[in-house]
């Protein structure tokens, strides 16, 4: 099935949902708050040494951007990627994805900081305020990879299936050059992996009453170049059995897999349906934007004619 190339449409700054706009207001609002009241970072950001009494930091930290650059990137990414994902997943599932990925990413970052402290004995790992929405943004990229993996980005001609991998690679590379980028690395890595686990094993599909996405096109090895995949698959299977083995069997027999073996035809059918949904939603959104632009142009011409 051929799919359209991703485009911003004639009016890319329209069509945002209430949920995306509300979350964008939260991101901007928390950023303004910590700028005018720096002490608020102590209560909102994730500070590992204070997380035990301030456990809500595991939720609030993801919505606190401490830099102008961070809040701009996170807000625009939320609005534009959310405009693609939310119509396909639904508002409830979209919000659930954000909440789960944000919370579990914060838990992973907390564990990483504690582990690094015990390894290095540097108290900086315990008292550095960690926050930001970039873990969820990386999760959005994984969602785009799942829905429209074969789409090409305009101008640079890169398939969307490589967006999470390229983001991770750039984050790792930049962390070797700047110390500030190193603080973002655990969140980016955790957000990417947690979102893949969620979409791969946990996300429910209302139309099929099934859970997850067992298709080969969404396997963990697809994040890596093809020549590395034979070495990645055995490692991925170990983590699969350790952390996600229980997701493979369903007591009521309604999941995709049984006794660790996929049901016949489930991979190709679900992958085809997912791509069709993504392509259809993208086509509908672009058509709606073109229609709105055409109506606006006609109204402008009509008004100009009446004024003459």
C-alpha positions as protocol buffer text, in pm:
chain_id: "A"
residue {
  index: 1
  type: UNK
  ca { x: 0 y: 0 z: 0 }
}
residue {
  index: 2
  type: UNK
  ca { x: 140 y: 337 z: -98 }
}
residue {
  index: 3
  type: UNK
  ca { x: 132 y: 610 z: 163 }
}
residue {
  index: 4
  type: UNK
  ca { x: 169 y: 984 z: 132 }
}
residue {
  index: 5
  type: UNK
  ca { x: 482 y: 1163 z: 230 }
}
residue {
  index: 6
  type: UNK
  ca { x: 459 y: 1339 z: 564 }
}
residue {
  index: 7
  type: UNK
  ca { x: 382 y: 1701 z: 510 }
}
residue {
  index: 8
  type: UNK
  ca { x: 289 y: 1988 z: 727 }
}
residue {
  index: 9
  type: UNK
  ca { x: -7 y: 2071 z: 502 }
}
residue {
  index: 10
  type: UNK
  ca { x: -109 y: 2418 z: 400 }
}
residue {
  index: 11
  type: UNK
  ca { x: -176 y: 2528 z: 757 }
}
residue {
  index: 12
  type: UNK
  ca { x: 38 y: 2324 z: 999 }
}
residue {
  index: 13
  type: UNK
  ca { x: -50 y: 2546 z: 1297 }
}
residue {
  index: 14
  type: UNK
  ca { x: -409 y: 2424 z: 1319 }
}
residue {
  index: 15
  type: UNK
  ca { x: -592 y: 2109 z: 1417 }
}
residue {
  index: 16
  type: UNK
  ca { x: -434 y: 2061 z: 1760 }
}
residue {
  index: 17
  type: UNK
  ca { x: -652 y: 1875 z: 2008 }
}
residue {
  index: 18
  type: UNK
  ca { x: -758 y: 2010 z: 2346 }
}
residue {
  index: 19
  type: UNK
  ca { x: -543 y: 1749 z: 2519 }
}
residue {
  index: 20
  type: UNK
  ca { x: -228 y: 1851 z: 2332 }
}
residue {
  index: 21
  type: UNK
  ca { x: -294 y: 2219 z: 2385 }
}
residue {
  index: 22
  type: UNK
  ca { x: -364 y: 2158 z: 2754 }
}
residue {
  index: 23
  type: UNK
  ca { x: -39 y: 1966 z: 2801 }
}
residue {
  index: 24
  type: UNK
  ca { x: 145 y: 2239 z: 2609 }
}
residue {
  index: 25
  type: UNK
  ca { x: 7 y: 2495 z: 2855 }
}
residue {
  index: 26
  type: UNK
  ca { x: 131 y: 2278 z: 3142 }
}
residue {
  index: 27
  type: UNK
  ca { x: 482 y: 2263 z: 2993 }
}
residue {
  index: 28
  type: UNK
  ca { x: 497 y: 2638 z: 2935 }
}
residue {
  index: 29
  type: UNK
  ca { x: 338 y: 2713 z: 3273 }
}
residue {
  index: 30
  type: UNK
  ca { x: 581 y: 2499 z: 3473 }
}
residue {
  index: 31
  type: UNK
  ca { x: 873 y: 2651 z: 3284 }
}
residue {
  index: 32
  type: UNK
  ca { x: 758 y: 3003 z: 3370 }
}
residue {
  index: 33
  type: UNK
  ca { x: 701 y: 2896 z: 3730 }
}
residue {
  index: 34
  type: UNK
  ca { x: 1054 y: 2764 z: 3781 }
}
residue {
  index: 35
  type: UNK
  ca { x: 1198 y: 3074 z: 3613 }
}
residue {
  index: 36
  type: UNK
  ca { x: 1022 y: 3313 z: 3850 }
}
residue {
  index: 37
  type: UNK
  ca { x: 1040 y: 3082 z: 4152 }
}
residue {
  index: 38
  type: UNK
  ca { x: 1363 y: 2879 z: 4126 }
}
residue {
  index: 39
  type: UNK
  ca { x: 1291 y: 2708 z: 4457 }
}
residue {
  index: 40
  type: UNK
  ca { x: 997 y: 2530 z: 4287 }
}
residue {
  index: 41
  type: UNK
  ca { x: 1249 y: 2304 z: 4115 }
}
residue {
  index: 42
  type: UNK
  ca { x: 1316 y: 2141 z: 4451 }
}
residue {
  index: 43
  type: UNK
  ca { x: 952 y: 2030 z: 4472 }
}
residue {
  index: 44
  type: UNK
  ca { x: 877 y: 1956 z: 4106 }
}
residue {
  index: 45
  type: UNK
  ca { x: 1197 y: 1816 z: 3954 }
}
residue {
  index: 46
  type: UNK
  ca { x: 1340 y: 1473 z: 4029 }
}
residue {
  index: 47
  type: UNK
  ca { x: 1613 y: 1500 z: 4294 }
}
residue {
  index: 48
  type: UNK
  ca { x: 1706 y: 1138 z: 4378 }
}
residue {
  index: 49
  type: UNK
  ca { x: 1813 y: 1213 z: 4737 }
}
residue {
  index: 50
  type: UNK
  ca { x: 1472 y: 1372 z: 4808 }
}
residue {
  index: 51
  type: UNK
  ca { x: 1247 y: 1145 z: 4606 }
}
residue {
  index: 52
  type: UNK
  ca { x: 1148 y: 931 z: 4904 }
}
residue {
  index: 53
  type: UNK
  ca { x: 963 y: 1213 z: 5086 }
}
residue {
  index: 54
  type: UNK
  ca { x: 872 y: 1387 z: 4757 }
}
residue {
  index: 55
  type: UNK
  ca { x: 750 y: 1082 z: 4565 }
}
residue {
  index: 56
  type: UNK
  ca { x: 526 y: 1294 z: 4342 }
}
residue {
  index: 57
  type: UNK
  ca { x: 846 y: 1407 z: 4166 }
}
residue {
  index: 58
  type: UNK
  ca { x: 831 y: 1082 z: 3968 }
}
residue {
  index: 59
  type: UNK
  ca { x: 522 y: 1227 z: 3796 }
}
residue {
  index: 60
  type: UNK
  ca { x: 583 y: 1602 z: 3796 }
}
residue {
  index: 61
  type: UNK
  ca { x: 947 y: 1592 z: 3681 }
}
residue {
  index: 62
  type: UNK
  ca { x: 851 y: 1500 z: 3326 }
}
residue {
  index: 63
  type: UNK
  ca { x: 647 y: 1817 z: 3283 }
}
residue {
  index: 64
  type: UNK
  ca { x: 915 y: 2058 z: 3406 }
}
residue {
  index: 65
  type: UNK
  ca { x: 1143 y: 2207 z: 3141 }
}
residue {
  index: 66
  type: UNK
  ca { x: 1418 y: 2415 z: 3299 }
}
residue {
  index: 67
  type: UNK
  ca { x: 1555 y: 2567 z: 2976 }
}
residue {
  index: 68
  type: UNK
  ca { x: 1393 y: 2778 z: 2706 }
}
residue {
  index: 69
  type: UNK
  ca { x: 1529 y: 2546 z: 2439 }
}
residue {
  index: 70
  type: UNK
  ca { x: 1378 y: 2245 z: 2615 }
}
residue {
  index: 71
  type: UNK
  ca { x: 1030 y: 2394 z: 2652 }
}
residue {
  index: 72
  type: UNK
  ca { x: 1024 y: 2508 z: 2287 }
}
residue {
  index: 73
  type: UNK
  ca { x: 1130 y: 2170 z: 2148 }
}
residue {
  index: 74
  type: UNK
  ca { x: 901 y: 1974 z: 2381 }
}
residue {
  index: 75
  type: UNK
  ca { x: 597 y: 2196 z: 2316 }
}
residue {
  index: 76
  type: UNK
  ca { x: 627 y: 2190 z: 1938 }
}
residue {
  index: 77
  type: UNK
  ca { x: 701 y: 1817 z: 1934 }
}
residue {
  index: 78
  type: UNK
  ca { x: 397 y: 1749 z: 2153 }
}
residue {
  index: 79
  type: UNK
  ca { x: 165 y: 1954 z: 1932 }
}
residue {
  index: 80
  type: UNK
  ca { x: 280 y: 1829 z: 1592 }
}
residue {
  index: 81
  type: UNK
  ca { x: 349 y: 1463 z: 1671 }
}
residue {
  index: 82
  type: UNK
  ca { x: 39 y: 1449 z: 1892 }
}
residue {
  index: 83
  type: UNK
  ca { x: -166 y: 1568 z: 1596 }
}
residue {
  index: 84
  type: UNK
  ca { x: -61 y: 1250 z: 1417 }
}
residue {
  index: 85
  type: UNK
  ca { x: -77 y: 996 z: 1702 }
}
residue {
  index: 86
  type: UNK
  ca { x: -385 y: 1104 z: 1900 }
}
residue {
  index: 87
  type: UNK
  ca { x: -644 y: 1051 z: 1621 }
}
residue {
  index: 88
  type: UNK
  ca { x: -512 y: 698 z: 1568 }
}
residue {
  index: 89
  type: UNK
  ca { x: -481 y: 594 z: 1933 }
}
residue {
  index: 90
  type: UNK
  ca { x: -766 y: 799 z: 2073 }
}
residue {
  index: 91
  type: UNK
  ca { x: -737 y: 1071 z: 2338 }
}
residue {
  index: 92
  type: UNK
  ca { x: -766 y: 832 z: 2632 }
}
residue {
  index: 93
  type: UNK
  ca { x: -496 y: 596 z: 2507 }
}
residue {
  index: 94
  type: UNK
  ca { x: -276 y: 889 z: 2406 }
}
residue {
  index: 95
  type: UNK
  ca { x: -293 y: 1035 z: 2757 }
}
residue {
  index: 96
  type: UNK
  ca { x: -238 y: 692 z: 2912 }
}
residue {
  index: 97
  type: UNK
  ca { x: 73 y: 645 z: 2698 }
}
residue {
  index: 98
  type: UNK
  ca { x: 212 y: 981 z: 2812 }
}
residue {
  index: 99
  type: UNK
  ca { x: 141 y: 910 z: 3179 }
}
residue {
  index: 100
  type: UNK
  ca { x: 286 y: 559 z: 3182 }
}
residue {
  index: 101
  type: UNK
  ca { x: 597 y: 644 z: 2979 }
}
residue {
  index: 102
  type: UNK
  ca { x: 663 y: 958 z: 3184 }
}
residue {
  index: 103
  type: UNK
  ca { x: 625 y: 779 z: 3520 }
}
residue {
  index: 104
  type: UNK
  ca { x: 828 y: 468 z: 3434 }
}
residue {
  index: 105
  type: UNK
  ca { x: 1098 y: 680 z: 3269 }
}
residue {
  index: 106
  type: UNK
  ca { x: 1132 y: 879 z: 3592 }
}
residue {
  index: 107
  type: UNK
  ca { x: 1157 y: 554 z: 3789 }
}
residue {
  index: 108
  type: UNK
  ca { x: 1435 y: 432 z: 3558 }
}
residue {
  index: 109
  type: UNK
  ca { x: 1621 y: 764 z: 3588 }
}
residue {
  index: 110
  type: UNK
  ca { x: 1590 y: 749 z: 3968 }
}
residue {
  index: 111
  type: UNK
  ca { x: 1732 y: 395 z: 3978 }
}
residue {
  index: 112
  type: UNK
  ca { x: 2012 y: 494 z: 3738 }
}
residue {
  index: 113
  type: UNK
  ca { x: 2110 y: 795 z: 3952 }
}
residue {
  index: 114
  type: UNK
  ca { x: 2118 y: 584 z: 4270 }
}
residue {
  index: 115
  type: UNK
  ca { x: 2326 y: 315 z: 4097 }
}
residue {
  index: 116
  type: UNK
  ca { x: 2574 y: 573 z: 3963 }
}
residue {
  index: 117
  type: UNK
  ca { x: 2611 y: 720 z: 4311 }
}
residue {
  index: 118
  type: UNK
  ca { x: 2699 y: 383 z: 4464 }
}
residue {
  index: 119
  type: UNK
  ca { x: 2943 y: 315 z: 4181 }
}
residue {
  index: 120
  type: UNK
  ca { x: 3119 y: 653 z: 4180 }
}
residue {
  index: 121
  type: UNK
  ca { x: 3035 y: 788 z: 4528 }
}
residue {
  index: 122
  type: UNK
  ca { x: 2972 y: 1127 z: 4370 }
}
residue {
  index: 123
  type: UNK
  ca { x: 2692 y: 1311 z: 4552 }
}
residue {
  index: 124
  type: UNK
  ca { x: 2619 y: 1511 z: 4238 }
}
residue {
  index: 125
  type: UNK
  ca { x: 2411 y: 1217 z: 4113 }
}
residue {
  index: 126
  type: UNK
  ca { x: 2189 y: 1244 z: 4421 }
}
residue {
  index: 127
  type: UNK
  ca { x: 2127 y: 1618 z: 4428 }
}
residue {
  index: 128
  type: UNK
  ca { x: 2115 y: 1717 z: 4061 }
}
residue {
  index: 129
  type: UNK
  ca { x: 1756 y: 1821 z: 3967 }
}
residue {
  index: 130
  type: UNK
  ca { x: 1648 y: 1609 z: 3670 }
}
residue {
  index: 131
  type: UNK
  ca { x: 1342 y: 1694 z: 3465 }
}
residue {
  index: 132
  type: UNK
  ca { x: 1208 y: 1731 z: 3114 }
}
residue {
  index: 133
  type: UNK
  ca { x: 951 y: 1601 z: 2866 }
}
residue {
  index: 134
  type: UNK
  ca { x: 1213 y: 1460 z: 2629 }
}
residue {
  index: 135
  type: UNK
  ca { x: 1156 y: 1101 z: 2746 }
}
residue {
  index: 136
  type: UNK
  ca { x: 795 y: 1116 z: 2627 }
}
residue {
  index: 137
  type: UNK
  ca { x: 899 y: 1290 z: 2304 }
}
residue {
  index: 138
  type: UNK
  ca { x: 1133 y: 998 z: 2230 }
}
residue {
  index: 139
  type: UNK
  ca { x: 837 y: 772 z: 2306 }
}
residue {
  index: 140
  type: UNK
  ca { x: 634 y: 960 z: 2044 }
}
residue {
  index: 141
  type: UNK
  ca { x: 905 y: 883 z: 1788 }
}
residue {
  index: 142
  type: UNK
  ca { x: 871 y: 515 z: 1870 }
}
residue {
  index: 143
  type: UNK
  ca { x: 495 y: 551 z: 1814 }
}
residue {
  index: 144
  type: UNK
  ca { x: 559 y: 710 z: 1473 }
}
residue {
  index: 145
  type: UNK
  ca { x: 798 y: 424 z: 1391 }
}
residue {
  index: 146
  type: UNK
  ca { x: 524 y: 175 z: 1474 }
}
residue {
  index: 147
  type: UNK
  ca { x: 242 y: 343 z: 1280 }
}
residue {
  index: 148
  type: UNK
  ca { x: 410 y: 470 z: 963 }
}
residue {
  index: 149
  type: UNK
  ca { x: 757 y: 309 z: 949 }
}
residue {
  index: 150
  type: UNK
  ca { x: 797 y: 345 z: 572 }
}
residue {
  index: 151
  type: UNK
  ca { x: 712 y: 714 z: 549 }
}
residue {
  index: 152
  type: UNK
  ca { x: 991 y: 943 z: 435 }
}
residue {
  index: 153
  type: UNK
  ca { x: 1058 y: 1277 z: 596 }
}
residue {
  index: 154
  type: UNK
  ca { x: 1049 y: 1565 z: 349 }
}
residue {
  index: 155
  type: UNK
  ca { x: 1379 y: 1712 z: 230 }
}
residue {
  index: 156
  type: UNK
  ca { x: 1610 y: 1471 z: 415 }
}
residue {
  index: 157
  type: UNK
  ca { x: 1454 y: 1149 z: 275 }
}
residue {
  index: 158
  type: UNK
  ca { x: 1491 y: 944 z: 594 }
}
residue {
  index: 159
  type: UNK
  ca { x: 1228 y: 686 z: 685 }
}
residue {
  index: 160
  type: UNK
  ca { x: 1045 y: 748 z: 1009 }
}
residue {
  index: 161
  type: UNK
  ca { x: 1137 y: 401 z: 1133 }
}
residue {
  index: 162
  type: UNK
  ca { x: 1488 y: 534 z: 1199 }
}
residue {
  index: 163
  type: UNK
  ca { x: 1387 y: 843 z: 1398 }
}
residue {
  index: 164
  type: UNK
  ca { x: 1423 y: 684 z: 1745 }
}
residue {
  index: 165
  type: UNK
  ca { x: 1757 y: 527 z: 1655 }
}
residue {
  index: 166
  type: UNK
  ca { x: 1897 y: 849 z: 1509 }
}
residue {
  index: 167
  type: UNK
  ca { x: 1781 y: 1045 z: 1814 }
}
residue {
  index: 168
  type: UNK
  ca { x: 1953 y: 800 z: 2049 }
}
residue {
  index: 169
  type: UNK
  ca { x: 2271 y: 801 z: 1842 }
}
residue {
  index: 170
  type: UNK
  ca { x: 2285 y: 1182 z: 1837 }
}
residue {
  index: 171
  type: UNK
  ca { x: 2218 y: 1203 z: 2212 }
}
residue {
  index: 172
  type: UNK
  ca { x: 2499 y: 958 z: 2286 }
}
residue {
  index: 173
  type: UNK
  ca { x: 2738 y: 1135 z: 2050 }
}
residue {
  index: 174
  type: UNK
  ca { x: 2663 y: 1481 z: 2194 }
}
residue {
  index: 175
  type: UNK
  ca { x: 2706 y: 1352 z: 2549 }
}
residue {
  index: 176
  type: UNK
  ca { x: 3075 y: 1291 z: 2473 }
}
residue {
  index: 177
  type: UNK
  ca { x: 3120 y: 1660 z: 2395 }
}
residue {
  index: 178
  type: UNK
  ca { x: 2904 y: 1841 z: 2650 }
}
residue {
  index: 179
  type: UNK
  ca { x: 2845 y: 1752 z: 3014 }
}
residue {
  index: 180
  type: UNK
  ca { x: 2494 y: 1901 z: 3009 }
}
residue {
  index: 181
  type: UNK
  ca { x: 2382 y: 1654 z: 2741 }
}
residue {
  index: 182
  type: UNK
  ca { x: 2488 y: 1366 z: 2966 }
}
residue {
  index: 183
  type: UNK
  ca { x: 2211 y: 1451 z: 3213 }
}
residue {
  index: 184
  type: UNK
  ca { x: 1951 y: 1404 z: 2939 }
}
residue {
  index: 185
  type: UNK
  ca { x: 2086 y: 1068 z: 2823 }
}
residue {
  index: 186
  type: UNK
  ca { x: 1923 y: 839 z: 3085 }
}
residue {
  index: 187
  type: UNK
  ca { x: 1583 y: 999 z: 3020 }
}
residue {
  index: 188
  type: UNK
  ca { x: 1615 y: 965 z: 2642 }
}
residue {
  index: 189
  type: UNK
  ca { x: 1727 y: 602 z: 2657 }
}
residue {
  index: 190
  type: UNK
  ca { x: 1466 y: 508 z: 2920 }
}
residue {
  index: 191
  type: UNK
  ca { x: 1184 y: 690 z: 2738 }
}
residue {
  index: 192
  type: UNK
  ca { x: 1265 y: 513 z: 2413 }
}
residue {
  index: 193
  type: UNK
  ca { x: 1285 y: 166 z: 2566 }
}
residue {
  index: 194
  type: UNK
  ca { x: 983 y: 205 z: 2798 }
}
residue {
  index: 195
  type: UNK
  ca { x: 765 y: 331 z: 2514 }
}
residue {
  index: 196
  type: UNK
  ca { x: 869 y: 34 z: 2298 }
}
residue {
  index: 197
  type: UNK
  ca { x: 780 y: -208 z: 2582 }
}
residue {
  index: 198
  type: UNK
  ca { x: 443 y: -36 z: 2625 }
}
residue {
  index: 199
  type: UNK
  ca { x: 356 y: -48 z: 2255 }
}
residue {
  index: 200
  type: UNK
  ca { x: 502 y: -394 z: 2204 }
}
residue {
  index: 201
  type: UNK
  ca { x: 340 y: -573 z: 2499 }
}
residue {
  index: 202
  type: UNK
  ca { x: 93 y: -358 z: 2692 }
}
residue {
  index: 203
  type: UNK
  ca { x: -112 y: -133 z: 2465 }
}
residue {
  index: 204
  type: UNK
  ca { x: -466 y: -263 z: 2415 }
}
residue {
  index: 205
  type: UNK
  ca { x: -626 y: -254 z: 2071 }
}
residue {
  index: 206
  type: UNK
  ca { x: -1000 y: -178 z: 2114 }
}
residue {
  index: 207
  type: UNK
  ca { x: -1087 y: -294 z: 1764 }
}
residue {
  index: 208
  type: UNK
  ca { x: -932 y: -639 z: 1815 }
}
residue {
  index: 209
  type: UNK
  ca { x: -939 y: -669 z: 2197 }
}
residue {
  index: 210
  type: UNK
  ca { x: -577 y: -778 z: 2175 }
}
residue {
  index: 211
  type: UNK
  ca { x: -272 y: -645 z: 2351 }
}
residue {
  index: 212
  type: UNK
  ca { x: 58 y: -524 z: 2208 }
}
residue {
  index: 213
  type: UNK
  ca { x: 221 y: -545 z: 1867 }
}
residue {
  index: 214
  type: UNK
  ca { x: 414 y: -869 z: 1802 }
}
residue {
  index: 215
  type: UNK
  ca { x: 493 y: -796 z: 1438 }
}
residue {
  index: 216
  type: UNK
  ca { x: 845 y: -854 z: 1318 }
}
residue {
  index: 217
  type: UNK
  ca { x: 856 y: -499 z: 1180 }
}
residue {
  index: 218
  type: UNK
  ca { x: 839 y: -370 z: 1538 }
}
residue {
  index: 219
  type: UNK
  ca { x: 1090 y: -609 z: 1699 }
}
residue {
  index: 220
  type: UNK
  ca { x: 1363 y: -462 z: 1919 }
}
residue {
  index: 221
  type: UNK
  ca { x: 1628 y: -546 z: 1659 }
}
residue {
  index: 222
  type: UNK
  ca { x: 1461 y: -311 z: 1407 }
}
residue {
  index: 223
  type: UNK
  ca { x: 1612 y: -19 z: 1601 }
}
residue {
  index: 224
  type: UNK
  ca { x: 1953 y: -133 z: 1475 }
}
residue {
  index: 225
  type: UNK
  ca { x: 2106 y: -163 z: 1127 }
}
residue {
  index: 226
  type: UNK
  ca { x: 2032 y: -491 z: 953 }
}
residue {
  index: 227
  type: UNK
  ca { x: 2386 y: -628 z: 979 }
}
residue {
  index: 228
  type: UNK
  ca { x: 2369 y: -603 z: 1362 }
}
residue {
  index: 229
  type: UNK
  ca { x: 2032 y: -772 z: 1403 }
}
residue {
  index: 230
  type: UNK
  ca { x: 2154 y: -1135 z: 1418 }
}
residue {
  index: 231
  type: UNK
  ca { x: 2354 y: -1040 z: 1728 }
}
residue {
  index: 232
  type: UNK
  ca { x: 2075 y: -829 z: 1880 }
}
residue {
  index: 233
  type: UNK
  ca { x: 1795 y: -1085 z: 1856 }
}
residue {
  index: 234
  type: UNK
  ca { x: 1940 y: -1330 z: 2114 }
}
residue {
  index: 235
  type: UNK
  ca { x: 1997 y: -1043 z: 2360 }
}
residue {
  index: 236
  type: UNK
  ca { x: 1646 y: -911 z: 2301 }
}
residue {
  index: 237
  type: UNK
  ca { x: 1500 y: -1257 z: 2365 }
}
residue {
  index: 238
  type: UNK
  ca { x: 1669 y: -1268 z: 2708 }
}
residue {
  index: 239
  type: UNK
  ca { x: 1511 y: -938 z: 2814 }
}
residue {
  index: 240
  type: UNK
  ca { x: 1185 y: -1055 z: 2657 }
}
residue {
  index: 241
  type: UNK
  ca { x: 1173 y: -1359 z: 2885 }
}
residue {
  index: 242
  type: UNK
  ca { x: 1292 y: -1165 z: 3191 }
}
residue {
  index: 243
  type: UNK
  ca { x: 1061 y: -864 z: 3181 }
}
residue {
  index: 244
  type: UNK
  ca { x: 780 y: -938 z: 2937 }
}
residue {
  index: 245
  type: UNK
  ca { x: 733 y: -1312 z: 2938 }
}
residue {
  index: 246
  type: UNK
  ca { x: 399 y: -1291 z: 3115 }
}
residue {
  index: 247
  type: UNK
  ca { x: 261 y: -1076 z: 2837 }
}
residue {
  index: 248
  type: UNK
  ca { x: 303 y: -1361 z: 2591 }
}
residue {
  index: 249
  type: UNK
  ca { x: 21 y: -1574 z: 2728 }
}
residue {
  index: 250
  type: UNK
  ca { x: -334 y: -1466 z: 2801 }
}
residue {
  index: 251
  type: UNK
  ca { x: -558 y: -1648 z: 3045 }
}
residue {
  index: 252
  type: UNK
  ca { x: -862 y: -1586 z: 2830 }
}
residue {
  index: 253
  type: UNK
  ca { x: -685 y: -1671 z: 2506 }
}
residue {
  index: 254
  type: UNK
  ca { x: -737 y: -1326 z: 2354 }
}
residue {
  index: 255
  type: UNK
  ca { x: -376 y: -1208 z: 2322 }
}
residue {
  index: 256
  type: UNK
  ca { x: -159 y: -1238 z: 2017 }
}
residue {
  index: 257
  type: UNK
  ca { x: 70 y: -1508 z: 2147 }
}
residue {
  index: 258
  type: UNK
  ca { x: 37 y: -1839 z: 2323 }
}
residue {
  index: 259
  type: UNK
  ca { x: 319 y: -2035 z: 2486 }
}
residue {
  index: 260
  type: UNK
  ca { x: 567 y: -1776 z: 2353 }
}
residue {
  index: 261
  type: UNK
  ca { x: 467 y: -1848 z: 1992 }
}
residue {
  index: 262
  type: UNK
  ca { x: 275 y: -1592 z: 1782 }
}
residue {
  index: 263
  type: UNK
  ca { x: -63 y: -1691 z: 1649 }
}
residue {
  index: 264
  type: UNK
  ca { x: -58 y: -1770 z: 1276 }
}
residue {
  index: 265
  type: UNK
  ca { x: -88 y: -1463 z: 1061 }
}
residue {
  index: 266
  type: UNK
  ca { x: -119 y: -1219 z: 1352 }
}
residue {
  index: 267
  type: UNK
  ca { x: 208 y: -1040 z: 1273 }
}
residue {
  index: 268
  type: UNK
  ca { x: 135 y: -957 z: 910 }
}
residue {
  index: 269
  type: UNK
  ca { x: -234 y: -881 z: 964 }
}
residue {
  index: 270
  type: UNK
  ca { x: -178 y: -643 z: 1255 }
}
residue {
  index: 271
  type: UNK
  ca { x: 116 y: -472 z: 1084 }
}
residue {
  index: 272
  type: UNK
  ca { x: -95 y: -419 z: 771 }
}
residue {
  index: 273
  type: UNK
  ca { x: -385 y: -281 z: 974 }
}
residue {
  index: 274
  type: UNK
  ca { x: -158 y: -50 z: 1167 }
}
residue {
  index: 275
  type: UNK
  ca { x: -5 y: 94 z: 852 }
}
residue {
  index: 276
  type: UNK
  ca { x: -345 y: 135 z: 691 }
}
residue {
  index: 277
  type: UNK
  ca { x: -475 y: 322 z: 998 }
}
residue {
  index: 278
  type: UNK
  ca { x: -170 y: 547 z: 1004 }
}
residue {
  index: 279
  type: UNK
  ca { x: -188 y: 621 z: 633 }
}
residue {
  index: 280
  type: UNK
  ca { x: -563 y: 679 z: 644 }
}
residue {
  index: 281
  type: UNK
  ca { x: -539 y: 916 z: 939 }
}
residue {
  index: 282
  type: UNK
  ca { x: -256 y: 1106 z: 772 }
}
residue {
  index: 283
  type: UNK
  ca { x: -448 y: 1135 z: 445 }
}
residue {
  index: 284
  type: UNK
  ca { x: -762 y: 1254 z: 625 }
}
residue {
  index: 285
  type: UNK
  ca { x: -570 y: 1517 z: 820 }
}
residue {
  index: 286
  type: UNK
  ca { x: -395 y: 1650 z: 509 }
}
residue {
  index: 287
  type: UNK
  ca { x: -723 y: 1654 z: 314 }
}
residue {
  index: 288
  type: UNK
  ca { x: -895 y: 1845 z: 593 }
}
residue {
  index: 289
  type: UNK
  ca { x: -614 y: 2101 z: 603 }
}
residue {
  index: 290
  type: UNK
  ca { x: -627 y: 2148 z: 225 }
}
residue {
  index: 291
  type: UNK
  ca { x: -1004 y: 2189 z: 235 }
}
residue {
  index: 292
  type: UNK
  ca { x: -980 y: 2446 z: 513 }
}
residue {
  index: 293
  type: UNK
  ca { x: -714 y: 2637 z: 319 }
}
residue {
  index: 294
  type: UNK
  ca { x: -927 y: 2631 z: 4 }
}
residue {
  index: 295
  type: UNK
  ca { x: -1231 y: 2763 z: 190 }
}
residue {
  index: 296
  type: UNK
  ca { x: -1024 y: 3034 z: 350 }
}
residue {
  index: 297
  type: UNK
  ca { x: -887 y: 3141 z: 12 }
}
residue {
  index: 298
  type: UNK
  ca { x: -1235 y: 3150 z: -142 }
}
residue {
  index: 299
  type: UNK
  ca { x: -1370 y: 3356 z: 147 }
}
residue {
  index: 300
  type: UNK
  ca { x: -1080 y: 3598 z: 109 }
}
residue {
  index: 301
  type: UNK
  ca { x: -1146 y: 3635 z: -263 }
}
residue {
  index: 302
  type: UNK
  ca { x: -1516 y: 3686 z: -195 }
}
residue {
  index: 303
  type: UNK
  ca { x: -1449 y: 3953 z: 63 }
}
residue {
  index: 304
  type: UNK
  ca { x: -1206 y: 4126 z: -170 }
}
residue {
  index: 305
  type: UNK
  ca { x: -1465 y: 4120 z: -451 }
}
residue {
  index: 306
  type: UNK
  ca { x: -1732 y: 4265 z: -223 }
}
residue {
  index: 307
  type: UNK
  ca { x: -1500 y: 4541 z: -108 }
}
residue {
  index: 308
  type: UNK
  ca { x: -1430 y: 4634 z: -470 }
}
